[in-house]
Amino acid sequence: MATSTETAVETIELTERECWDYLAEREYGRIAVVGGGEPAIYPVSYSVAPGGLRVRTKLGGKLMAILLNSRVAFEVDDYDGGQARSVMISGWAEELGKGAEFESSTPIAPFAGSDAHAVVLITPSQISGRVISRALAR
Amino acid sequence: MATSTETAVETIELTERECWDYLAEREYGRIAVVGGGEPAIYPVSYSVAPGGLRVRTKLGGKLMAILLNSRVAFEVDDYDGGQARSVMISGWAEELGKGAEFESSTPIAPFAGSDAHAVVLITPSQISGRVISRALAR
């Protein structure tokens, strides 16, 4: 589409601090897990919390079963028509708890069902992010 | 956040046709791959093509190395303030080719770098999607 009309593309790597600032601005992302050697992606609502990210999910659900005590990846992105921004995390997931104490600090909307009563903590081992800006002559 | 003020949540599963219609409306998503047992997520630009999805990536890049001839997951979502929609694919990735013939039919913006000259075909083995609508009393 833009192949022949593209005039400039600039990719800027974000600092770790900028990655966290970006995560704090947003409310949903995607978690990737591995089950039986196959990857799966789920959109999830999250919040930034001490030690990492908190994610709401369904007790006894498919995602819950796969992600506990396992390696996960997490990603947030957006595109505003000019800049494409993304932050990617590699880390570990563990169940933090359930009930009002955890739920009140972790958003449920927009991507969690009303039965998402468990809170999972994602502890990052690696975080990176970038902004891709392009000028197009359309 | 919305825990105590939520009045109604409705989750509707999309048909396969509706999933493809949704994919055709959008221009970028995320691909999940497994490398060394660990999942990773990358935002990618794509187009719907015969047999699946076409994705642009960098020749010799990290993503390219991991995804060739391997199981992948692909996801597209959006949230418009009222409805959260998502489509998830499980499938296989293979290099389709490189050069102008492929590039012209596969978008590069917004999430691919200017050096994304290879086109990868994702052939779905499974596709699902849903719309989550909620009414909130804020």
PDB file of N, CA, C and O in Angstrom, chain B residues 79 85 87 105 107 117-118:
ATOM      1  N   TYR B  79     -11.568  -1.725  20.842  1.00  0.00           N
ATOM      2  CA  TYR B  79     -12.535  -1.328  21.864  1.00  0.00           C
ATOM      3  C   TYR B  79     -12.971   0.083  21.514  1.00  0.00           C
ATOM      4  O   TYR B  79     -12.136   0.986  21.431  1.00  0.00           O
ATOM      5  N   ARG B  85     -14.210  -5.993  20.830  1.00  0.00           N
ATOM      6  CA  ARG B  85     -14.288  -7.071  19.837  1.00  0.00           C
ATOM      7  C   ARG B  85     -12.922  -7.710  19.680  1.00  0.00           C
ATOM      8  O   ARG B  85     -11.893  -7.021  19.735  1.00  0.00           O
ATOM      9  N   VAL B  87     -10.806 -11.207  17.546  1.00  0.00           N
ATOM     10  CA  VAL B  87     -10.770 -12.424  16.747  1.00  0.00           C
ATOM     11  C   VAL B  87      -9.425 -13.095  16.978  1.00  0.00           C
ATOM     12  O   VAL B  87      -8.386 -12.424  16.995  1.00  0.00           O
ATOM     13  N   SER B 105       0.609  -6.346  -2.455  1.00  0.00           N
ATOM     14  CA  SER B 105      -0.693  -6.790  -1.951  1.00  0.00           C
ATOM     15  C   SER B 105      -0.740  -6.883  -0.432  1.00  0.00           C
ATOM     16  O   SER B 105      -1.740  -7.281   0.136  1.00  0.00           O
ATOM     17  N   PRO B 107       0.058  -4.827   3.136  1.00  0.00           N
ATOM     18  CA  PRO B 107       0.397  -3.516   3.682  1.00  0.00           C
ATOM     19  C   PRO B 107       1.636  -3.546   4.560  1.00  0.00           C
ATOM     20  O   PRO B 107       1.898  -4.542   5.232  1.00  0.00           O
ATOM     21  N   HIS B 117      10.589  -6.873   3.969  1.00  0.00           N
ATOM     22  CA  HIS B 117      10.415  -7.229   2.559  1.00  0.00           C
ATOM     23  C   HIS B 117       9.903  -8.652   2.339  1.00  0.00           C
ATOM     24  O   HIS B 117       9.689  -9.058   1.200  1.00  0.00           O
ATOM     25  N   ALA B 118       9.758  -9.415   3.387  1.00  0.00           N
ATOM     26  CA  ALA B 118       9.280 -10.790   3.222  1.00  0.00           C
ATOM     27  C   ALA B 118       7.799 -10.879   3.573  1.00  0.00           C
ATOM     28  O   ALA B 118       7.319 -10.193   4.475  1.00  0.00           O
TER      29      ALA B 118
END
